[in-house]
Coordinates of C-alpha atoms in Angstrom, one line a residue:
M278 CA -43.0 99.0 119.4
N279 CA -42.1 101.1 122.6
E280 CA -39.3 103.4 122.9
K281 CA -37.4 101.2 125.0
A282 CA -38.0 98.2 122.8
R283 CA -36.9 100.4 119.7
L284 CA -33.8 101.6 121.6
R285 CA -33.0 98.0 122.8
R286 CA -33.1 96.7 119.2
E287 CA -30.7 99.6 118.0
L288 CA -28.3 99.0 120.8
I289 CA -27.7 95.3 120.2
A290 CA -27.5 96.2 116.5
A291 CA -24.6 98.6 117.2
R292 CA -23.1 96.2 119.7
D293 CA -23.2 93.5 116.9
M294 CA -21.4 95.7 114.7
C295 CA -18.2 95.9 116.8
A296 CA -15.6 93.8 114.9
P297 CA -14.7 90.4 116.6
D298 CA -11.2 91.4 117.4
R299 CA -12.2 94.7 119.3
R300 CA -15.1 92.6 121.0
R301 CA -12.4 90.2 122.4
E302 CA -10.1 93.2 123.4
L303 CA -12.9 95.0 125.3
S304 CA -13.9 91.8 126.9
A305 CA -10.4 90.9 128.1
Q306 CA -10.1 94.5 129.4
I307 CA -13.5 94.2 131.2
C308 CA -12.6 90.9 132.6
R309 CA -9.3 92.2 134.0
R310 CA -11.2 94.9 135.8
I311 CA -13.6 92.4 137.2
F312 CA -10.7 90.2 138.5
E313 CA -9.5 93.7 140.6
L314 CA -13.1 94.4 142.1
P315 CA -12.8 93.8 145.9
E316 CA -16.2 92.6 145.5
Y317 CA -15.1 90.0 143.2
T318 CA -12.3 88.8 145.1
G319 CA -14.1 88.6 148.3
A320 CA -17.2 86.8 147.1
E321 CA -17.7 83.4 148.1
A322 CA -20.1 82.9 145.3
V323 CA -20.5 84.2 141.9
L324 CA -23.8 84.1 139.9
G325 CA -22.6 84.4 136.2
Y326 CA -24.0 83.8 132.9
F327 CA -23.2 82.2 129.8
P328 CA -22.4 85.2 127.2
I329 CA -24.1 84.9 123.9
G330 CA -24.0 86.9 120.7
S331 CA -22.1 90.2 121.0
E332 CA -22.3 90.3 124.8
C333 CA -19.0 90.6 126.8
D334 CA -17.2 87.1 127.0
I335 CA -17.0 86.9 130.5
R336 CA -15.9 83.1 130.3
P337 CA -12.5 84.0 131.9
V338 CA -14.2 85.1 134.9
L339 CA -16.3 82.2 134.9
A340 CA -13.1 79.7 134.7
D341 CA -11.5 81.9 137.3
V342 CA -14.4 81.4 140.0
S343 CA -14.5 77.6 139.1
G344 CA -10.9 77.4 139.3
S345 CA -10.7 79.2 142.7
G346 CA -12.8 76.6 144.5
R347 CA -15.6 79.1 144.8
V348 CA -19.3 78.5 144.3
L349 CA -20.2 79.3 140.6
A350 CA -23.9 79.3 139.7
L351 CA -25.5 80.0 136.2
P352 CA -29.0 81.2 135.5
V353 CA -31.9 78.8 134.5
C354 CA -35.1 80.6 133.1
D355 CA -38.5 79.3 133.7
R356 CA -40.8 80.7 130.9
E357 CA -44.0 79.9 132.6
T358 CA -43.4 82.0 135.6
H359 CA -40.8 84.4 134.0
T360 CA -38.5 83.6 137.0
L361 CA -34.8 83.0 137.2
S362 CA -33.1 80.7 139.7
F363 CA -29.4 79.8 139.7
R364 CA -27.8 76.3 139.7
V365 CA -24.3 75.4 140.8
I366 CA -21.9 73.9 138.4
R367 CA -18.5 72.8 138.4
S368 CA -17.6 72.6 134.7
S369 CA -19.1 73.4 131.5
D370 CA -19.7 69.6 130.9
E371 CA -22.7 70.6 133.3
L372 CA -24.4 73.0 130.7
E373 CA -27.2 72.2 128.0
A374 CA -29.1 74.2 125.9
G375 CA -31.7 76.1 128.0
E376 CA -34.5 78.4 127.3
Y377 CA -33.9 80.6 124.3
G378 CA -31.0 78.4 123.3
I379 CA -28.9 80.0 126.0
P380 CA -26.4 77.3 127.7
A381 CA -27.7 76.6 131.2
P382 CA -27.0 74.1 134.1
R383 CA -28.8 70.7 133.7
H384 CA -31.7 70.3 136.2
S385 CA -29.7 67.9 138.0
C386 CA -27.4 70.4 139.2
P387 CA -27.9 71.7 142.8
E388 CA -30.0 74.9 143.0
F389 CA -28.2 77.8 144.6
N390 CA -29.6 78.5 147.9
G391 CA -27.1 81.6 149.0
C392 CA -24.2 81.7 151.1
G393 CA -21.9 84.6 152.4
D394 CA -20.8 87.4 150.2
V395 CA -22.5 86.7 146.6
L396 CA -21.8 88.9 143.4
C397 CA -24.1 88.4 140.3
L398 CA -22.9 89.1 136.9
V399 CA -25.9 90.7 135.0
P400 CA -26.1 90.9 131.3
S401 CA -27.4 94.2 130.2
V402 CA -27.8 96.0 126.7
A403 CA -27.2 99.3 128.3
L404 CA -27.3 101.3 131.6
D405 CA -28.4 104.8 132.4
R406 CA -26.6 107.1 134.5
F407 CA -28.2 105.8 137.8
G408 CA -27.5 102.1 136.9
A409 CA -30.8 101.3 135.6
R410 CA -30.7 98.6 132.9
I411 CA -32.1 97.6 129.5
G412 CA -31.9 94.2 129.6
Y413 CA -33.6 91.9 126.8
G414 CA -37.0 92.5 127.8
G415 CA -38.4 89.5 129.7
G416 CA -37.9 90.9 132.9
Y417 CA -36.2 87.6 134.5
Y418 CA -33.3 89.8 136.0
D419 CA -35.7 92.5 137.1
R420 CA -37.7 90.0 139.1
F421 CA -34.6 88.3 140.4
L422 CA -32.5 91.4 141.5
A423 CA -35.6 92.7 143.2
G424 CA -34.9 90.4 146.0
F425 CA -31.0 90.1 145.7
R426 CA -29.1 91.3 148.5
G427 CA -25.6 90.8 147.0
T428 CA -23.8 93.1 144.7
A429 CA -25.2 93.3 141.3
V430 CA -22.3 93.9 138.4
T431 CA -22.9 94.7 134.9
P432 CA -20.0 93.8 132.4
V433 CA -20.6 96.4 129.5
A434 CA -18.6 98.4 127.0
A435 CA -18.3 102.0 128.0
E436 CA -20.3 103.4 125.0
F437 CA -23.4 101.6 126.4
T438 CA -23.5 103.3 129.8
D439 CA -25.1 106.8 130.4
I440 CA -27.8 106.0 127.9
V441 CA -31.0 108.1 128.3
F442 CA -33.9 105.9 128.3
P443 CA -37.3 105.9 129.8
A444 CA -36.5 103.7 133.1
E445 CA -39.6 102.1 134.5
E446 CA -40.3 101.6 138.1
H447 CA -39.6 97.7 137.8
D448 CA -36.3 98.3 135.9
A449 CA -33.6 96.6 138.2
R450 CA -30.7 98.7 139.0
V451 CA -27.2 97.3 139.3
N452 CA -24.6 98.5 141.9
I453 CA -21.5 98.4 139.4
A454 CA -20.9 98.8 135.7
V455 CA -17.5 97.4 134.7
T456 CA -16.4 98.8 131.2
E457 CA -13.0 98.5 129.6
T458 CA -12.2 102.2 131.0
E459 CA -13.5 102.4 134.2
V460 CA -15.7 100.7 137.2
I461 CA -18.9 102.8 137.6
R462 CA -20.4 102.7 141.2
Y463 CA -24.1 103.5 141.4
R464 CA -24.8 102.8 145.0

């Protein structure tokens, strides 16, 4: 196992150890900060994800986008091509078990093809001090973000920012990290 994979496993284990009450509190604080971001309030569309395990629970953000009439799209993974596309949903009724067991939009949902200002919420295990991320090892978001022209935002607990790890050339960087204590702008 390489150093990054070992670190990913350790960081996820540390995140999993957070007490459920504390995790709910952190998620609520992070969501409140996302609601205040100009990039969020000005976004015509938000590309989100359905949180799993000990990830920050961004479901209040997803509900806010959906309730505001803005476009909400969630990812669909293609294991054959290792690519990510987004499909527009109007409610959680349009979700089904996708790849890796993660709730994803049904294939009958329209594909998101872009529009105006777009904010993408990016799941990350950790970030370094430049906004490079440790994801889950599949490279889906790295490939997607390589061509993404909107604002990439990672909701993450503060203890998982400024982590030292061997970032590789293909590792995507996010524009903003939102933690329970601050908003970190990388570029």
